[in-house]
PDB file of C-alpha atoms in Angstrom:
ATOM      1  CA  MET A   1     -10.554   0.031  20.603  1.00  0.00           C
ATOM      2  CA  THR A   2      -9.927   2.756  18.024  1.00  0.00           C
ATOM      3  CA  VAL A   3      -6.387   3.316  16.533  1.00  0.00           C
ATOM      4  CA  LYS A   4      -4.333   5.628  14.877  1.00  0.00           C
ATOM      5  CA  ILE A   5      -3.529   5.542  11.379  1.00  0.00           C
ATOM      6  CA  GLY A   6      -1.207   7.919   9.332  1.00  0.00           C
ATOM      7  CA  VAL A   7      -1.252   8.422   5.757  1.00  0.00           C
ATOM      8  CA  LEU A   8       1.827   9.460   4.008  1.00  0.00           C
ATOM      9  CA  GLY A   9       0.689  13.061   2.076  1.00  0.00           C
ATOM     10  CA  LEU A  10       3.606  13.850   0.054  1.00  0.00           C
ATOM     11  CA  GLN A  11       1.741  12.739  -3.377  1.00  0.00           C
ATOM     12  CA  GLY A  12      -0.399  10.861  -4.895  1.00  0.00           C
ATOM     13  CA  ALA A  13      -4.088   9.614  -3.577  1.00  0.00           C
ATOM     14  CA  PHE A  14      -3.503  10.635  -0.125  1.00  0.00           C
ATOM     15  CA  ARG A  15      -6.252  12.287   0.542  1.00  0.00           C
ATOM     16  CA  GLU A  16      -8.597   9.509  -0.399  1.00  0.00           C
ATOM     17  CA  HIS A  17      -7.092   7.133   1.274  1.00  0.00           C
ATOM     18  CA  ALA A  18      -7.926   9.078   4.614  1.00  0.00           C
ATOM     19  CA  LYS A  19     -11.643   9.893   3.251  1.00  0.00           C
ATOM     20  CA  ALA A  20     -11.932   5.402   2.959  1.00  0.00           C
ATOM     21  CA  LEU A  21      -9.958   5.188   6.542  1.00  0.00           C
ATOM     22  CA  GLU A  22     -12.876   7.762   8.315  1.00  0.00           C
ATOM     23  CA  ALA A  23     -15.750   5.536   7.266  1.00  0.00           C
ATOM     24  CA  THR A  24     -13.707   2.651   8.895  1.00  0.00           C
ATOM     25  CA  ASP A  25     -14.318   4.987  12.601  1.00  0.00           C
ATOM     26  CA  THR A  26     -10.663   5.595  12.705  1.00  0.00           C
ATOM     27  CA  GLU A  27      -8.724   8.442  13.629  1.00  0.00           C
ATOM     28  CA  ILE A  28      -6.595   9.410  10.710  1.00  0.00           C
ATOM     29  CA  SER A  29      -3.099  12.001  10.209  1.00  0.00           C
ATOM     30  CA  ILE A  30      -1.733  12.603   7.096  1.00  0.00           C
ATOM     31  CA  VAL A  31       1.786  12.215   7.492  1.00  0.00           C
ATOM     32  CA  LYS A  32       4.523  15.286   6.229  1.00  0.00           C
ATOM     33  CA  ARG A  33       7.379  14.685   9.042  1.00  0.00           C
ATOM     34  CA  VAL A  34       8.982  12.366  10.779  1.00  0.00           C
ATOM     35  CA  HIS A  35       7.435  13.544  14.101  1.00  0.00           C
ATOM     36  CA  GLU A  36       4.135  12.845  13.071  1.00  0.00           C
ATOM     37  CA  LEU A  37       4.700   9.509  12.892  1.00  0.00           C
ATOM     38  CA  ASP A  38       4.709   9.289  16.639  1.00  0.00           C
ATOM     39  CA  GLY A  39       1.691   7.796  18.212  1.00  0.00           C
ATOM     40  CA  LEU A  40       0.216   6.013  14.854  1.00  0.00           C
ATOM     41  CA  ASP A  41      -0.596   2.742  15.186  1.00  0.00           C
ATOM     42  CA  GLY A  42      -0.546   2.054  11.420  1.00  0.00           C
ATOM     43  CA  LEU A  43       0.697   3.667   7.838  1.00  0.00           C
ATOM     44  CA  VAL A  44      -1.097   4.081   4.534  1.00  0.00           C
ATOM     45  CA  ILE A  45       1.982   4.379   1.527  1.00  0.00           C
ATOM     46  CA  PRO A  46      -0.437   5.553  -1.552  1.00  0.00           C
ATOM     47  CA  GLY A  47      -0.517   5.133  -5.053  1.00  0.00           C
ATOM     48  CA  GLY A  48       1.111   8.232  -6.844  1.00  0.00           C
ATOM     49  CA  GLU A  49       4.904   7.961  -8.582  1.00  0.00           C
ATOM     50  CA  SER A  50       6.902   5.797  -6.743  1.00  0.00           C
ATOM     51  CA  THR A  51      10.072   7.446  -7.886  1.00  0.00           C
ATOM     52  CA  THR A  52       8.844  11.642  -6.984  1.00  0.00           C
ATOM     53  CA  MET A  53       7.698   9.500  -3.695  1.00  0.00           C
ATOM     54  CA  ARG A  54      10.936   8.187  -3.256  1.00  0.00           C
ATOM     55  CA  ARG A  55      12.735  11.288  -3.763  1.00  0.00           C
ATOM     56  CA  LEU A  56      10.424  13.260  -1.268  1.00  0.00           C
ATOM     57  CA  MET A  57      10.791  10.924   1.389  1.00  0.00           C
ATOM     58  CA  ASP A  58      14.465  11.436   1.287  1.00  0.00           C
ATOM     59  CA  LYS A  59      13.985  15.239   1.267  1.00  0.00           C
ATOM     60  CA  TYR A  60      11.997  15.342   4.590  1.00  0.00           C
ATOM     61  CA  GLU A  61      14.426  12.166   6.194  1.00  0.00           C
ATOM     62  CA  LEU A  62      11.154   9.924   6.182  1.00  0.00           C
ATOM     63  CA  PHE A  63      12.326   7.197   4.480  1.00  0.00           C
ATOM     64  CA  GLU A  64      15.114   5.685   7.179  1.00  0.00           C
ATOM     65  CA  ALA A  65      11.660   6.742   9.658  1.00  0.00           C
ATOM     66  CA  ILE A  66       9.259   4.898   8.015  1.00  0.00           C
ATOM     67  CA  LYS A  67      11.612   1.921   7.967  1.00  0.00           C
ATOM     68  CA  ASP A  68      11.869   2.132  11.604  1.00  0.00           C
ATOM     69  CA  PHE A  69       8.643   2.302  11.864  1.00  0.00           C
ATOM     70  CA  ALA A  70       7.951  -0.685   9.757  1.00  0.00           C
ATOM     71  CA  LYS A  71       9.394  -3.010  12.284  1.00  0.00           C
ATOM     72  CA  ASP A  72       6.699  -3.580  14.377  1.00  0.00           C
ATOM     73  CA  LYS A  73       3.902  -1.592  13.134  1.00  0.00           C
ATOM     74  CA  PRO A  74       1.460  -2.398   9.929  1.00  0.00           C
ATOM     75  CA  VAL A  75       1.714  -1.155   6.651  1.00  0.00           C
ATOM     76  CA  PHE A  76      -0.105  -0.405   3.911  1.00  0.00           C
ATOM     77  CA  GLY A  77       0.966   0.505   0.555  1.00  0.00           C
ATOM     78  CA  THR A  78      -1.804   0.630  -3.135  1.00  0.00           C
ATOM     79  CA  CYS A  79      -0.057   1.122  -6.615  1.00  0.00           C
ATOM     80  CA  ALA A  80       2.980   2.587  -5.738  1.00  0.00           C
ATOM     81  CA  GLY A  81       3.350   2.225  -2.273  1.00  0.00           C
ATOM     82  CA  LEU A  82       3.534  -1.178  -3.150  1.00  0.00           C
ATOM     83  CA  ILE A  83       6.675  -0.569  -5.673  1.00  0.00           C
ATOM     84  CA  LEU A  84       7.943   0.952  -2.309  1.00  0.00           C
ATOM     85  CA  MET A  85       7.615  -1.629   0.073  1.00  0.00           C
ATOM     86  CA  ALA A  86       8.872  -4.597  -2.478  1.00  0.00           C
ATOM     87  CA  LYS A  87      12.465  -5.898  -1.911  1.00  0.00           C
ATOM     88  CA  LYS A  88      13.215  -6.355  -5.774  1.00  0.00           C
ATOM     89  CA  ILE A  89      11.814  -4.272  -8.884  1.00  0.00           C
ATOM     90  CA  ASP A  90      12.138  -5.768 -12.134  1.00  0.00           C
ATOM     91  CA  GLY A  91      14.724  -3.673 -14.179  1.00  0.00           C
ATOM     92  CA  GLN A  92      16.313  -1.483 -10.920  1.00  0.00           C
ATOM     93  CA  LYS A  93      19.073  -2.139  -9.285  1.00  0.00           C
ATOM     94  CA  GLY A  94      17.881  -2.019  -5.267  1.00  0.00           C
ATOM     95  CA  PRO A  95      14.584  -1.575  -3.922  1.00  0.00           C
ATOM     96  CA  HIS A  96      12.948   1.440  -1.731  1.00  0.00           C
ATOM     97  CA  LEU A  97      11.827   0.251   1.694  1.00  0.00           C
ATOM     98  CA  GLY A  98      12.345  -3.296   0.678  1.00  0.00           C
ATOM     99  CA  LEU A  99       9.900  -4.516   3.262  1.00  0.00           C
ATOM    100  CA  MET A 100       7.950  -7.224   1.527  1.00  0.00           C
ATOM    101  CA  ASP A 101       9.354 -10.327   0.056  1.00  0.00           C
ATOM    102  CA  ILE A 102       7.983  -9.848  -3.400  1.00  0.00           C
ATOM    103  CA  ASN A 103       9.617  -8.721  -6.805  1.00  0.00           C
ATOM    104  CA  VAL A 104       7.324  -5.856  -8.658  1.00  0.00           C
ATOM    105  CA  LYS A 105       7.044  -4.962 -12.671  1.00  0.00           C
ATOM    106  CA  ARG A 106       6.315  -1.074 -12.545  1.00  0.00           C
ATOM    107  CA  ASN A 107       3.313  -0.504 -14.879  1.00  0.00           C
ATOM    108  CA  ALA A 108       2.884  -3.636 -15.782  1.00  0.00           C
ATOM    109  CA  PHE A 109      -0.398  -3.061 -17.143  1.00  0.00           C
ATOM    110  CA  GLY A 110       0.240  -0.025 -19.380  1.00  0.00           C
ATOM    111  CA  ARG A 111       0.088   3.366 -19.662  1.00  0.00           C
ATOM    112  CA  GLN A 112      -2.519   5.934 -17.897  1.00  0.00           C
ATOM    113  CA  VAL A 113      -4.994   5.233 -20.940  1.00  0.00           C
ATOM    114  CA  ASP A 114      -4.682   1.579 -20.439  1.00  0.00           C
ATOM    115  CA  SER A 115      -6.280   2.063 -16.817  1.00  0.00           C
ATOM    116  CA  PHE A 116      -9.173  -0.422 -16.366  1.00  0.00           C
ATOM    117  CA  GLU A 117     -11.938  -1.636 -13.295  1.00  0.00           C
ATOM    118  CA  ALA A 118     -12.163  -5.590 -12.406  1.00  0.00           C
ATOM    119  CA  GLU A 119     -13.747  -7.473 -10.271  1.00  0.00           C
ATOM    120  CA  LEU A 120     -11.574  -9.071  -7.581  1.00  0.00           C
ATOM    121  CA  HIS A 121     -11.680 -11.668  -5.366  1.00  0.00           C
ATOM    122  CA  ILE A 122      -9.504 -10.871  -2.281  1.00  0.00           C
ATOM    123  CA  LYS A 123      -9.037 -13.922   0.131  1.00  0.00           C
ATOM    124  CA  GLY A 124     -10.449 -13.155   3.298  1.00  0.00           C
ATOM    125  CA  VAL A 125     -11.854  -9.926   2.511  1.00  0.00           C
ATOM    126  CA  ALA A 126     -14.690  -9.839  -0.561  1.00  0.00           C
ATOM    127  CA  ASP A 127     -15.488 -12.095  -3.385  1.00  0.00           C
ATOM    128  CA  ASN A 128     -16.637  -9.058  -5.755  1.00  0.00           C
ATOM    129  CA  PHE A 129     -14.592  -6.140  -4.944  1.00  0.00           C
ATOM    130  CA  ALA A 130     -13.755  -3.314  -7.710  1.00  0.00           C
ATOM    131  CA  GLY A 131      -9.970  -3.348  -8.333  1.00  0.00           C
ATOM    132  CA  VAL A 132      -9.298   0.815 -10.209  1.00  0.00           C
ATOM    133  CA  PHE A 133      -6.326  -0.206 -12.126  1.00  0.00           C
ATOM    134  CA  ILE A 134      -4.186   3.445 -13.226  1.00  0.00           C
ATOM    135  CA  ARG A 135      -0.577   2.478 -14.658  1.00  0.00           C
ATOM    136  CA  ALA A 136      -0.819  -0.647 -12.166  1.00  0.00           C
ATOM    137  CA  PRO A 137       2.408  -2.656 -11.243  1.00  0.00           C
ATOM    138  CA  TYR A 138       1.849  -6.664 -10.341  1.00  0.00           C
ATOM    139  CA  ILE A 139       4.145  -8.968  -8.056  1.00  0.00           C
ATOM    140  CA  THR A 140       5.736 -11.334 -10.153  1.00  0.00           C
ATOM    141  CA  GLU A 141       7.282 -13.695  -7.533  1.00  0.00           C
ATOM    142  CA  VAL A 142       6.790 -13.690  -3.629  1.00  0.00           C
ATOM    143  CA  GLY A 143       8.507 -15.440  -0.692  1.00  0.00           C
ATOM    144  CA  GLU A 144       7.533 -18.357   1.270  1.00  0.00           C
ATOM    145  CA  GLU A 145       6.199 -16.105   3.755  1.00  0.00           C
ATOM    146  CA  VAL A 146       3.638 -13.951   1.642  1.00  0.00           C
ATOM    147  CA  GLU A 147       0.194 -14.768   1.240  1.00  0.00           C
ATOM    148  CA  VAL A 148      -1.164 -14.028  -1.963  1.00  0.00           C
ATOM    149  CA  LEU A 149      -4.524 -12.367  -1.449  1.00  0.00           C
ATOM    150  CA  ALA A 150      -5.659 -11.566  -4.940  1.00  0.00           C
ATOM    151  CA  THR A 151      -5.291 -12.386  -8.530  1.00  0.00           C
ATOM    152  CA  TYR A 152      -6.272 -10.619 -11.862  1.00  0.00           C
ATOM    153  CA  ASP A 153      -5.398 -12.290 -15.116  1.00  0.00           C
ATOM    154  CA  ASN A 154      -3.252 -14.916 -13.580  1.00  0.00           C
ATOM    155  CA  LYS A 155      -1.467 -12.005 -12.339  1.00  0.00           C
ATOM    156  CA  ILE A 156      -0.551 -11.260  -8.501  1.00  0.00           C
ATOM    157  CA  VAL A 157      -2.176  -8.229  -7.499  1.00  0.00           C
ATOM    158  CA  ALA A 158      -2.662  -7.924  -3.651  1.00  0.00           C
ATOM    159  CA  ALA A 159      -0.406 -10.134  -0.889  1.00  0.00           C
ATOM    160  CA  GLN A 160       0.082 -10.064   2.939  1.00  0.00           C
ATOM    161  CA  GLN A 161       2.861 -10.728   4.501  1.00  0.00           C
ATOM    162  CA  GLY A 162       3.119 -10.475   8.862  1.00  0.00           C
ATOM    163  CA  HIS A 163       1.892  -6.684   9.299  1.00  0.00           C
ATOM    164  CA  PHE A 164       2.348  -5.840   5.763  1.00  0.00           C
ATOM    165  CA  LEU A 165      -0.277  -5.275   3.281  1.00  0.00           C
ATOM    166  CA  THR A 166      -0.245  -4.234  -0.436  1.00  0.00           C
ATOM    167  CA  ALA A 167      -2.040  -3.972  -3.479  1.00  0.00           C
ATOM    168  CA  ALA A 168      -1.376  -2.696  -7.209  1.00  0.00           C
ATOM    169  CA  PHE A 169      -4.826  -1.275  -7.311  1.00  0.00           C
ATOM    170  CA  HIS A 170      -6.799   1.867  -5.775  1.00  0.00           C
ATOM    171  CA  PRO A 171      -8.832   0.738  -3.461  1.00  0.00           C
ATOM    172  CA  GLU A 172      -9.274   4.587  -2.435  1.00  0.00           C
ATOM    173  CA  LEU A 173     -10.818   5.086  -5.347  1.00  0.00           C
ATOM    174  CA  THR A 174     -14.333   3.043  -4.458  1.00  0.00           C
ATOM    175  CA  ASP A 175     -16.899   3.777  -2.103  1.00  0.00           C
ATOM    176  CA  ASP A 176     -15.962   0.086  -1.018  1.00  0.00           C
ATOM    177  CA  ASN A 177     -13.999   0.430   2.244  1.00  0.00           C
ATOM    178  CA  ARG A 178     -13.645  -3.160   2.841  1.00  0.00           C
ATOM    179  CA  PHE A 179      -9.883  -3.381   2.480  1.00  0.00           C
ATOM    180  CA  HIS A 180      -9.099  -0.579   4.509  1.00  0.00           C
ATOM    181  CA  GLN A 181     -11.391  -2.075   6.962  1.00  0.00           C
ATOM    182  CA  HIS A 182      -8.622  -5.069   6.749  1.00  0.00           C
ATOM    183  CA  PHE A 183      -5.826  -2.974   7.147  1.00  0.00           C
ATOM    184  CA  VAL A 184      -7.506  -1.620  10.347  1.00  0.00           C
ATOM    185  CA  GLU A 185      -8.447  -5.479  11.800  1.00  0.00           C
ATOM    186  CA  MET A 186      -4.095  -5.926  10.707  1.00  0.00           C
ATOM    187  CA  VAL A 187      -3.770  -2.939  13.107  1.00  0.00           C
ATOM    188  CA  LYS A 188      -5.725  -3.925  15.714  1.00  0.00           C
ATOM    189  CA  GLY A 189      -4.183  -7.087  15.742  1.00  0.00           C
ATOM    190  CA  ARG A 190      -6.948  -9.792  15.008  1.00  0.00           C
ATOM    191  CA  VAL A 191      -6.055 -11.029  11.096  1.00  0.00           C
ATOM    192  CA  PHE A 192      -2.205 -11.077  11.502  1.00  0.00           C
ATOM    193  CA  VAL A 193      -1.413 -13.900   9.043  1.00  0.00           C
TER     194      VAL A 193
END
């Protein structure tokens, strides 16, 4: 079964996500307008700058449309996408989309110059996945229904809650498509937690 997955194309590494998803034999659509959500089976919110992405979501009236889409369709957020999906953000009054019962800390691993790669064990996905961390957040707390998929240095860097998936790192910046394949399988309805 072929599925159609959209990648939010307002800012950030959306082209890299599209390329990674194409390698999973999935139909891809770049989403920049509300009507482009129609007919999609899942959505990726890429890394980038979360405040800028939120402003652009508001400008193009995508904010409420994505919240509605996420009520019954899978969403995968990486780095800034993770921040946008969190119900709580350290040092910020309220959430953005508030889709997942997680609390996140922004830029938690340092500035751009502190970027790094680390080998990760991602539960149910890979024992040796290269995580690329660029001004990355991490998850400080998870709700009861959230499954922790990966940690680095005792900090949560990947999680899943029902049909929502997040990563603090950038799986799209590697040639390893296993994490994207995991999301495709979620979209196909095979691996809901």
